[in-house]
Structure formats: structure tokens, C-alpha cells
Short mmCIF file of C-alpha atoms and ligand atoms in Angstrom, two decimals:
data_model
loop_
_atom_site.label_atom_id
_atom_site.label_comp_id
_atom_site.label_asym_id
_atom_site.label_seq_id
_atom_site.Cartn_x
_atom_site.Cartn_y
_atom_site.Cartn_z
CA MET P 1 40.39 -28.26 2.35
CA LYS P 2 38.45 -31.14 4.37
CA ILE P 3 35.23 -32.77 2.92
CA PHE P 4 33.17 -34.72 6.37
CA ILE P 5 32.32 -38.10 5.59
CA LYS P 6 28.52 -38.40 7.26
CA ASN P 7 27.72 -41.63 9.56
CA SER P 8 24.79 -42.81 9.28
CA GLU P 9 23.38 -41.18 12.41
CA GLU P 10 24.26 -37.54 10.76
CA ILE P 11 22.69 -38.84 7.45
CA LYS P 12 19.13 -39.46 9.03
CA LYS P 13 19.04 -36.12 10.39
CA ILE P 14 20.58 -34.40 7.51
CA TYR P 15 18.02 -36.10 5.32
CA LYS P 16 15.35 -34.93 8.02
CA SER P 17 16.61 -31.43 7.28
CA CYS P 18 15.94 -31.66 3.83
CA GLN P 19 12.66 -33.15 3.85
CA LEU P 20 11.43 -30.34 6.03
CA ALA P 21 13.36 -27.77 3.61
CA ALA P 22 11.60 -30.13 0.53
CA GLU P 23 8.01 -30.19 2.22
CA VAL P 24 8.04 -25.98 2.28
CA LEU P 25 8.49 -26.26 -1.91
CA GLU P 26 5.47 -28.58 -1.89
CA MET P 27 3.16 -26.70 0.85
CA ILE P 28 4.31 -22.86 -1.01
CA GLU P 29 2.91 -23.95 -4.96
CA ALA P 30 -0.60 -23.22 -4.39
CA TYR P 31 -0.05 -19.64 -3.26
CA ILE P 32 2.42 -18.91 -6.07
CA LEU P 33 -0.45 -16.78 -7.64
CA PRO P 34 -0.58 -13.82 -9.99
CA GLY P 35 -1.43 -11.12 -7.19
CA ILE P 36 0.68 -12.23 -4.77
CA SER P 37 3.94 -10.18 -3.49
CA THR P 38 7.11 -12.11 -2.93
CA GLU P 39 7.14 -10.56 1.21
CA GLU P 40 4.20 -12.62 1.35
CA ILE P 41 5.44 -15.66 0.01
CA ASN P 42 8.59 -15.61 2.53
CA ASN P 43 6.35 -14.93 5.58
CA ILE P 44 3.97 -17.33 4.47
CA CYS P 45 7.36 -19.41 4.24
CA HIS P 46 8.73 -18.24 7.38
CA ASN P 47 5.15 -19.28 9.71
CA TYR P 48 5.37 -22.40 8.28
CA ILE P 49 8.70 -23.33 8.59
CA THR P 50 9.03 -21.82 12.83
CA LYS P 51 4.86 -23.21 13.42
CA ILE P 52 4.98 -25.88 11.83
CA GLN P 53 8.08 -27.39 10.88
CA LYS P 54 9.48 -26.12 14.59
CA ALA P 55 12.06 -25.78 12.19
CA LYS P 56 14.58 -22.35 11.29
CA PRO P 57 14.91 -20.86 8.17
CA ALA P 58 18.91 -20.66 7.87
CA THR P 59 19.00 -17.86 5.54
CA LEU P 60 17.27 -15.28 7.84
CA GLY P 61 20.79 -13.80 9.22
CA TYR P 62 23.04 -15.57 7.44
CA LYS P 63 25.75 -13.25 7.02
CA GLY P 64 23.10 -10.51 7.69
CA PHE P 65 20.58 -11.51 4.36
CA PRO P 66 17.30 -10.12 5.58
CA LYS P 67 14.73 -12.73 4.71
CA SER P 68 13.59 -17.07 5.44
CA ILE P 69 14.14 -17.81 2.01
CA CYS P 70 15.32 -16.25 -1.25
CA ILE P 71 13.47 -15.32 -4.11
CA SER P 72 14.52 -15.44 -7.31
CA LYS P 73 12.45 -13.93 -10.32
CA ASN P 74 13.02 -13.28 -13.81
CA ASN P 75 16.50 -12.11 -14.59
CA VAL P 76 17.83 -12.39 -11.09
CA VAL P 77 20.00 -15.39 -10.57
CA CYS P 78 20.05 -15.76 -7.07
CA HIS P 79 19.45 -14.58 -3.86
CA GLY P 80 16.22 -12.83 -4.18
CA ILE P 81 14.95 -10.62 -1.54
CA SER P 82 11.47 -10.43 -0.75
CA ASN P 83 9.35 -7.37 -0.67
CA LYS P 84 5.66 -5.79 -0.12
CA ASN P 85 6.03 -3.98 -3.55
CA ASP P 86 7.64 -6.94 -5.47
CA ILE P 87 3.71 -8.82 -6.78
CA LEU P 88 3.58 -11.93 -8.91
CA LYS P 89 2.04 -11.03 -12.38
CA ASN P 90 0.92 -13.71 -15.37
CA GLY P 91 4.17 -15.13 -17.06
CA ASP P 92 6.59 -14.54 -14.62
CA ILE P 93 9.01 -17.72 -13.39
CA VAL P 94 10.42 -17.52 -9.85
CA ASN P 95 12.86 -19.31 -8.11
CA ILE P 96 12.20 -20.44 -4.10
CA ASP P 97 15.29 -21.37 -2.15
CA VAL P 98 14.36 -22.79 1.08
CA THR P 99 17.08 -23.77 3.30
CA ILE P 100 16.19 -25.41 6.46
CA LEU P 101 18.41 -25.82 10.26
CA TYR P 102 16.42 -28.38 12.55
CA ASN P 103 18.22 -30.56 15.36
CA ASN P 104 21.51 -28.73 13.77
CA TYR P 105 21.92 -30.09 10.68
CA TYR P 106 21.24 -28.25 7.48
CA GLY P 107 18.87 -29.29 3.94
CA ASP P 108 18.94 -26.33 1.59
CA THR P 109 16.49 -26.81 -2.50
CA SER P 110 15.07 -24.72 -4.92
CA LYS P 111 13.33 -24.90 -7.83
CA MET P 112 11.16 -22.97 -10.06
CA PHE P 113 7.67 -22.08 -10.00
CA PHE P 114 5.37 -20.79 -13.18
CA VAL P 115 3.53 -17.53 -12.38
CA GLY P 116 -0.02 -17.91 -14.07
CA ASN P 117 -0.47 -19.83 -17.67
CA ASN P 118 1.16 -17.37 -19.64
CA ILE P 119 4.70 -18.39 -19.58
CA SER P 120 6.68 -18.39 -22.81
CA ILE P 121 8.35 -20.79 -24.32
CA GLU P 122 11.62 -19.72 -23.89
CA SER P 123 10.91 -19.36 -19.73
CA LYS P 124 9.60 -23.22 -20.26
CA LEU P 125 12.41 -24.91 -21.73
CA LEU P 126 14.97 -22.59 -19.57
CA CYS P 127 13.18 -24.18 -16.38
CA LEU P 128 13.16 -27.47 -17.75
CA THR P 129 16.93 -27.01 -18.91
CA ALA P 130 17.97 -26.52 -15.70
CA GLN P 131 15.94 -29.31 -13.97
CA LYS P 132 17.36 -31.47 -16.33
CA SER P 133 21.05 -30.26 -16.26
CA LEU P 134 20.43 -31.14 -12.07
CA TYR P 135 18.84 -34.49 -12.95
CA LYS P 136 21.53 -35.83 -15.51
CA ALA P 137 24.57 -34.56 -12.83
CA ILE P 138 22.17 -36.53 -10.21
CA ASN P 139 22.46 -39.79 -12.33
CA ILE P 140 26.03 -40.11 -12.76
CA LEU P 141 26.92 -39.78 -8.84
CA LYS P 142 28.38 -42.80 -7.57
CA PRO P 143 31.45 -43.72 -5.87
CA GLY P 144 34.92 -43.10 -7.63
CA ILE P 145 33.45 -41.01 -10.09
CA ARG P 146 35.70 -37.88 -10.18
CA LEU P 147 33.86 -34.17 -9.41
CA TYR P 148 34.65 -32.89 -12.94
CA LYS P 149 32.13 -34.73 -14.54
CA ILE P 150 29.57 -32.98 -12.42
CA GLY P 151 30.09 -29.59 -13.98
CA GLN P 152 31.19 -31.41 -17.50
CA VAL P 153 27.68 -33.13 -17.35
CA ILE P 154 25.63 -29.82 -16.55
CA GLN P 155 27.52 -27.30 -19.21
CA ASN P 156 27.32 -30.19 -21.60
CA TYR P 157 23.70 -30.37 -21.18
CA VAL P 158 22.95 -26.77 -21.05
CA GLU P 159 25.19 -25.29 -23.88
CA SER P 160 23.46 -28.05 -26.22
CA LYS P 161 20.25 -25.86 -25.87
CA LYS P 162 21.88 -22.62 -26.18
CA PHE P 163 21.67 -21.97 -22.90
CA SER P 164 24.66 -20.65 -20.17
CA VAL P 165 26.37 -21.72 -17.01
CA VAL P 166 26.29 -19.24 -14.10
CA ARG P 167 29.91 -19.20 -13.25
CA ASN P 168 30.23 -17.06 -10.00
CA TYR P 169 27.86 -19.16 -7.62
CA CYS P 170 28.73 -23.30 -7.03
CA GLY P 171 26.85 -25.99 -4.90
CA HIS P 172 28.49 -26.79 -1.55
CA GLY P 173 29.13 -29.65 0.88
CA ILE P 174 26.09 -29.15 3.80
CA GLY P 175 26.05 -30.71 7.07
CA LYS P 176 26.38 -29.40 10.74
CA ASN P 177 27.39 -25.91 8.17
CA PHE P 178 25.18 -24.45 5.59
CA HIS P 179 27.92 -23.84 3.60
CA GLU P 180 30.78 -26.99 3.63
CA ASN P 181 33.68 -28.14 1.58
CA PRO P 182 33.79 -29.20 -1.42
CA GLN P 183 32.28 -26.74 -3.96
CA ILE P 184 30.68 -28.44 -6.92
CA LEU P 185 31.00 -26.33 -10.01
CA HIS P 186 28.52 -26.47 -12.50
CA TYR P 187 31.20 -25.14 -15.32
CA LYS P 188 34.31 -27.81 -16.49
CA SER P 189 37.25 -26.66 -15.08
CA ASN P 190 41.04 -27.08 -15.18
CA ASP P 191 40.97 -29.05 -11.87
CA TYR P 192 39.49 -33.04 -11.85
CA GLY P 193 39.11 -32.94 -8.30
CA PHE P 194 38.88 -35.90 -5.97
CA LEU P 195 37.40 -38.90 -5.66
CA LEU P 196 33.52 -38.95 -5.10
CA LYS P 197 33.02 -41.41 -1.66
CA PRO P 198 29.91 -43.04 0.24
CA GLY P 199 28.95 -40.79 3.15
CA MET P 200 29.64 -37.43 1.12
CA ILE P 201 27.06 -35.02 1.02
CA PHE P 202 26.30 -31.63 -0.90
CA THR P 203 24.12 -29.82 -2.68
CA ILE P 204 23.95 -29.14 -6.39
CA GLU P 205 22.28 -26.70 -7.70
CA PRO P 206 23.39 -25.10 -11.56
CA MET P 207 21.90 -21.54 -12.37
CA ILE P 208 21.11 -21.25 -15.86
CA ASN P 209 20.94 -18.34 -18.30
CA VAL P 210 18.90 -17.27 -21.54
CA GLY P 211 21.64 -15.33 -22.69
CA HIS P 212 25.31 -14.52 -21.54
CA TYR P 213 26.68 -16.00 -18.41
CA ASP P 214 27.95 -12.79 -16.77
CA VAL P 215 26.36 -11.35 -13.79
CA TYR P 216 26.03 -8.83 -10.93
CA ILE P 217 25.15 -7.91 -7.14
CA THR P 218 23.13 -5.24 -6.86
CA ASN P 219 22.93 -2.50 -4.57
CA ASP P 220 21.36 -3.93 -2.12
CA ASN P 221 24.19 -6.42 -1.97
CA TRP P 222 22.58 -9.34 -1.78
CA THR P 223 20.42 -9.76 -5.37
CA VAL P 224 22.34 -11.32 -8.45
CA LYS P 225 21.16 -10.39 -11.52
CA THR P 226 21.85 -11.40 -15.07
CA LYS P 227 24.41 -8.48 -16.20
CA ASP P 228 22.54 -9.06 -20.02
CA LYS P 229 18.83 -8.85 -18.71
CA THR P 230 17.53 -12.40 -19.61
CA ASN P 231 15.69 -14.63 -17.57
CA SER P 232 17.91 -17.22 -14.93
CA ALA P 233 16.94 -20.21 -13.99
CA GLN P 234 18.10 -22.70 -10.81
CA TYR P 235 17.12 -25.95 -9.17
CA GLU P 236 18.66 -27.20 -6.22
CA HIS P 237 19.30 -30.61 -4.40
CA THR P 238 21.41 -31.89 -1.78
CA VAL P 239 22.30 -35.29 -2.33
CA LEU P 240 24.20 -37.99 -0.71
CA ILE P 241 27.19 -40.51 -2.38
CA THR P 242 25.87 -43.98 -1.50
CA ASN P 243 28.00 -47.45 -2.09
CA SER P 244 25.70 -48.12 -4.80
CA GLY P 245 25.18 -44.47 -6.66
CA SER P 246 22.97 -41.42 -4.47
CA LYS P 247 19.98 -40.44 -3.06
CA ILE P 248 18.39 -37.12 -3.23
CA LEU P 249 17.73 -35.97 0.37
CA THR P 250 15.55 -33.37 -0.96
CA ILE P 251 13.13 -35.17 -3.07
CA ARG P 252 9.61 -33.54 -3.39
CA GLN P 253 6.67 -36.28 -3.30
CA GLU P 254 5.96 -35.02 -7.25
CA GLU P 255 9.87 -36.29 -8.04
CA LYS P 256 9.73 -39.72 -6.63
CA LYS P 257 8.08 -41.39 -9.36
CA LYS P 258 10.87 -39.82 -12.12
CA PHE P 259 13.56 -41.99 -9.72
CA MET P 260 11.79 -44.68 -8.99
CA LYS P 261 14.68 -47.76 -10.09
CA ILE P 262 13.46 -50.92 -11.59
N1 LIG E 1 20.28 -20.93 -0.61
C1 LIG E 1 21.62 -21.26 -0.85
C2 LIG E 1 22.18 -21.88 -1.47
O1 LIG E 1 22.45 -22.66 -2.23
C3 LIG E 1 22.11 -19.96 -0.23
C4 LIG E 1 21.63 -18.34 0.25
S1 LIG E 1 23.26 -17.61 1.09
C5 LIG E 1 21.67 -16.36 1.69
O2 LIG E 1 23.56 -22.05 -0.94
F1 LIG E 1 22.23 -15.71 2.50
F2 LIG E 1 21.75 -15.61 0.41
F3 LIG E 1 20.38 -16.66 2.08
CO1 LIG E 2 22.89 -24.15 -1.69
CO1 LIG E 3 20.03 -23.05 -1.65
#
């Protein structure tokens, strides 16, 4: 199991792809309103990526995935497929997951959006907990830390809020490949894993559920849903291990002040 250490040239290219992916999430925010179909959201992103960014939406055709982004609503955990009959309504929570291929390198990020102003307290807390669990994991990253720590931090925090961490999907190394080693678990495992090293680039992308962590794949062979029909939330960043800590390659403008170090 080879883990690639990226050189500065590669880091620059991956950073570019990551920033393009982050910009798609920033761009689409204004469209996430009651009444829009998930298909329209997919098409707006597709056009932006291909025509304005001159980049490729990496999910389109990936292992047969039919759409340019993943849109996962309410009890959909991940890999949701857009549809013209799937109309967003007030109170929905939606994850949009964007992966960009540009100059032969990938960047991968996702976030939750609130549809309208009638979001339940439970849904808000779910999304906030998913986001905070990602930030807490990012905050411990530095060379010499064991991989195990990432899952430990996420699981401890999420369970302290009485939510559960999905086990079936994990973060991943990324670069010249969409998915490469290492696998990044979001929960504690028996394997303590290796030590983080400068130049490693991978995603952290915890999926957390209101109820039980069990999920299933629906009969379209992609859409992943919670077994108990409770809501699920996910945030994803691509991160680089630096000499002193880490850098969020998919950071958005609104997040920059949160991560300003004094
Ligand atoms: N972007 C997802 C991830 O975070 C992968 C989506 S694969 C697809 O790894 F085929 F469902 F698009
Ligand atoms: Co990913
Ligand atoms: Co993703």
C-alpha cells in the first residue's frame, strides 16, 4: 500500500483543483432555494465547471456515476443522483459534493446547505456537528500524528452530541487519482495506522447520522441512505500535511477567518 508524498509542483496543481472545487460550492449557494430541482443544480454546476473553469467534473462517468456532482438530501448519506422531479423544499438539508479534475490532478470537497428558513433544530445541530467534527480533526493534523487519531477525534465528538458516525465510507488520498491510499477512517479502529508525513494529501469527509450509523445502497446502485430513515450530514475537505501542521486546500472564503492563526 503505497502512499504518495507530493512534491511542491504537484501540491500547487492539487491546490488549484481544490480551489476550483471550493469555488463551485461558493457559486451554487445562491441557487439553493425551495422550488429548484436537484437536476437544475447539477446542470448549473456542470456548466460552471466546464465552461467557466474549463475543468472536468470528476464524478461524471466515474465508475458509471451519471452526474457531475453528488447531491445528497436529508436521509441520503452520500452519492445522491440529481433528478428533475426531485424538488428542494423549505426545511431540507442538502450535501453537495464536488470533485474537479484540472491539469491531471483532483480536488474534492463538500458541504451542507440549508433550504429555506424552516430548518429543524435537530438538522441544524446535525450539520454543525458534522462540520465541527471535520474542523476538530483538521486541527490535530501535523507530522508524527497517527492516522488513528483522526477517527478518534471525530467519533468522540460526534457521539458526545448523540449522533453516529457512518462506517461504510471513508476519506482517501487524492492527487493524480481521485481515490488513492491512505484510507481515512472517521471512527476508531483496531489499527493505529502510520504516522503522518509532510507532503501527504488526503480528504477527511465524515458522514454522520441522527440515528443509527447503518446505511444501504438503493436500487439505482449509487444512492446511499440511512437504514433507519433519519437525516445524515457530511462535510469534506482535502488537506495537505505541512512541516508544522496542515493546510486546507479546499478552504472557502467564508472559512478563512475561522482558520486564521495568530
Ligand atoms: N466525491 C466523493 C468522495 O468524496 C466520491 C463520489 S464518487 C461518485 O469521495 F461516483 F459517486 F461520484
Ligand atoms: Co472524497
Ligand atoms: Co467528495
